[in-house]
Amino acid sequence: MTPVPDHAIEERFLAATGPGGQNVNKVATAVQLRVDVFALGLAPDVYRRLKTLAGSKLSATGSLMIVARRFRTQEANRADARARLDALLAAAHERPERRIKTRPTKAAKARRVDAKKGRAAVKAARGKVRLEP
C-alpha cells in the first residue's frame, strides 16, 4: 500500500469537547481530516471495500471524513486521525478469503435425524397419560 499523497488530504482544526478544562474553550485541538478518495487511485474492489468499511464517513462526492478528538493536544489528535486513516485503508486493501462450500456427510445427516427423533420421543412422552382399556 502506498502512502496517502498530501494533495489528497485536507485538515481542519476545531474546538474539541470533553476533558481539558479551560483549554478546551481556548484551543482548537480536535482534527477533522478530509481525504479525497478518488485522488488515491484505488482499485475498484478496494474502493468497494473501503465504501463498506467507512459507512457514513464517506460522502457521495468521494470525501472521507475522520474526526479525532481523543487527546488534549493537536499533534496527538492529528497523529490519531492519520493512524485511523491508514488502518482503514489497510483493512480495505485486505482481500477476504473465499468461502469454500461444504456439504454435510450422509452420516452427519443420519445423526441429525436420529437426534431429532430422540427429542420427538422425549417430548411425546411428556403428553397426557392415557389409560389403556
Coordinates of C-alpha atoms in Angstrom, one line a residue:
M1 CA 0.0 0.0 0.0
T2 CA 1.4 3.4 -1.0
P3 CA 1.3 6.4 1.5
V4 CA -1.5 8.9 1.1
P5 CA -0.4 11.9 -1.0
D6 CA -0.6 15.3 0.7
H7 CA -2.7 16.9 -2.1
A8 CA -5.5 14.4 -1.3
I9 CA -5.6 15.4 2.4
E10 CA -7.2 18.5 4.0
E11 CA -7.0 19.1 7.7
R12 CA -9.2 21.4 9.8
F13 CA -8.8 22.1 13.5
L14 CA -11.9 22.5 15.6
A15 CA -12.7 23.1 19.3
A16 CA -12.8 19.8 21.0
T17 CA -15.3 18.5 23.6
G18 CA -14.6 16.5 26.8
P19 CA -11.8 16.8 29.3
G20 CA -9.2 19.5 29.2
G21 CA -10.6 22.2 31.4
Q22 CA -10.5 25.8 30.2
N23 CA -8.0 24.7 27.5
V24 CA -10.9 23.2 25.6
N25 CA -12.6 26.6 25.2
K26 CA -9.4 28.3 24.1
V27 CA -7.5 25.9 21.8
A28 CA -8.7 24.1 18.6
T29 CA -7.3 20.6 19.4
A30 CA -9.8 18.4 17.5
V31 CA -8.8 17.4 14.0
Q32 CA -11.1 17.0 11.0
L33 CA -9.3 15.1 8.3
R34 CA -10.9 15.0 4.8
V35 CA -9.4 12.7 2.2
D36 CA -10.4 12.8 -1.5
V37 CA -10.7 9.1 -2.1
F38 CA -10.7 9.5 -5.9
A39 CA -7.3 11.1 -5.7
L40 CA -5.9 8.0 -4.1
G41 CA -6.4 6.0 -7.3
L42 CA -7.8 2.9 -5.6
A43 CA -8.7 -0.3 -7.5
P44 CA -12.4 -0.9 -7.9
D45 CA -12.6 -3.8 -5.4
V46 CA -10.5 -1.9 -2.8
Y47 CA -12.8 1.2 -3.2
R48 CA -15.9 -1.1 -2.8
R49 CA -14.5 -2.5 0.5
L50 CA -13.5 1.0 1.7
K51 CA -17.0 2.2 1.0
T52 CA -18.4 -0.6 3.1
L53 CA -15.9 -0.1 5.9
A54 CA -16.2 3.7 6.1
G55 CA -20.0 3.7 6.1
S56 CA -21.3 7.2 6.8
K57 CA -17.8 8.7 7.0
L58 CA -17.6 8.5 3.2
S59 CA -19.8 11.1 1.3
A60 CA -21.3 10.7 -2.1
T61 CA -18.7 13.1 -3.5
G62 CA -15.9 10.7 -2.5
S63 CA -14.8 12.6 0.5
L64 CA -13.8 10.5 3.5
M65 CA -14.0 12.4 6.8
I66 CA -12.3 11.3 10.0
V67 CA -12.7 13.4 13.2
A68 CA -10.2 12.8 16.0
R69 CA -10.7 14.4 19.4
R70 CA -9.5 11.8 21.8
F71 CA -6.4 13.6 23.0
R72 CA -5.8 17.0 24.5
T73 CA -3.2 18.2 22.0
Q74 CA -3.5 19.0 18.3
E75 CA -0.4 16.9 17.4
A76 CA -1.7 13.8 19.1
N77 CA -5.2 14.1 17.5
R78 CA -3.5 14.7 14.1
A79 CA -1.4 11.5 14.5
D80 CA -4.5 9.6 15.7
A81 CA -6.5 10.7 12.7
R82 CA -3.8 9.7 10.3
A83 CA -3.3 6.4 12.0
R84 CA -7.1 5.7 11.8
L85 CA -6.9 6.6 8.1
D86 CA -4.0 4.2 7.5
A87 CA -5.8 1.4 9.4
L88 CA -9.0 2.0 7.3
L89 CA -7.1 1.9 4.0
A90 CA -5.1 -1.2 5.1
A91 CA -8.3 -3.0 6.0
A92 CA -9.8 -2.1 2.6
H93 CA -6.7 -3.5 0.8
E94 CA -7.1 -6.9 2.6
R95 CA -8.8 -9.3 0.3
P96 CA -11.3 -11.5 2.2
E97 CA -10.8 -15.3 1.9
R98 CA -13.2 -17.0 -0.3
R99 CA -15.6 -19.4 1.4
I100 CA -15.5 -23.0 0.2
K101 CA -18.9 -24.5 0.1
T102 CA -19.2 -27.8 2.0
R103 CA -22.0 -30.3 2.4
P104 CA -22.8 -32.4 5.4
T105 CA -21.9 -36.1 5.0
K106 CA -24.5 -38.9 4.9
A107 CA -23.5 -40.0 8.4
A108 CA -23.9 -36.4 9.8
K109 CA -27.4 -36.2 8.2
A110 CA -28.3 -39.5 9.8
R111 CA -27.1 -38.4 13.2
R112 CA -29.1 -35.2 12.9
V113 CA -32.3 -37.1 12.0
D114 CA -31.7 -39.6 14.9
A115 CA -31.2 -36.8 17.3
K116 CA -34.5 -35.2 16.1
K117 CA -36.3 -38.5 16.5
G118 CA -34.9 -38.9 20.0
R119 CA -36.1 -35.4 21.0
A120 CA -39.5 -36.1 19.5
A121 CA -39.8 -39.2 21.6
V122 CA -38.9 -37.4 24.7
K123 CA -41.5 -34.7 24.0
A124 CA -44.2 -37.2 23.1
A125 CA -43.6 -38.9 26.4
R126 CA -44.5 -35.7 28.2
G127 CA -48.1 -35.8 26.9
K128 CA -51.2 -36.9 28.8
V129 CA -51.1 -40.3 30.3
R130 CA -53.7 -42.5 28.7
L131 CA -55.1 -45.4 30.4
E132 CA -55.4 -48.3 28.0
P133 CA -58.8 -50.2 28.3

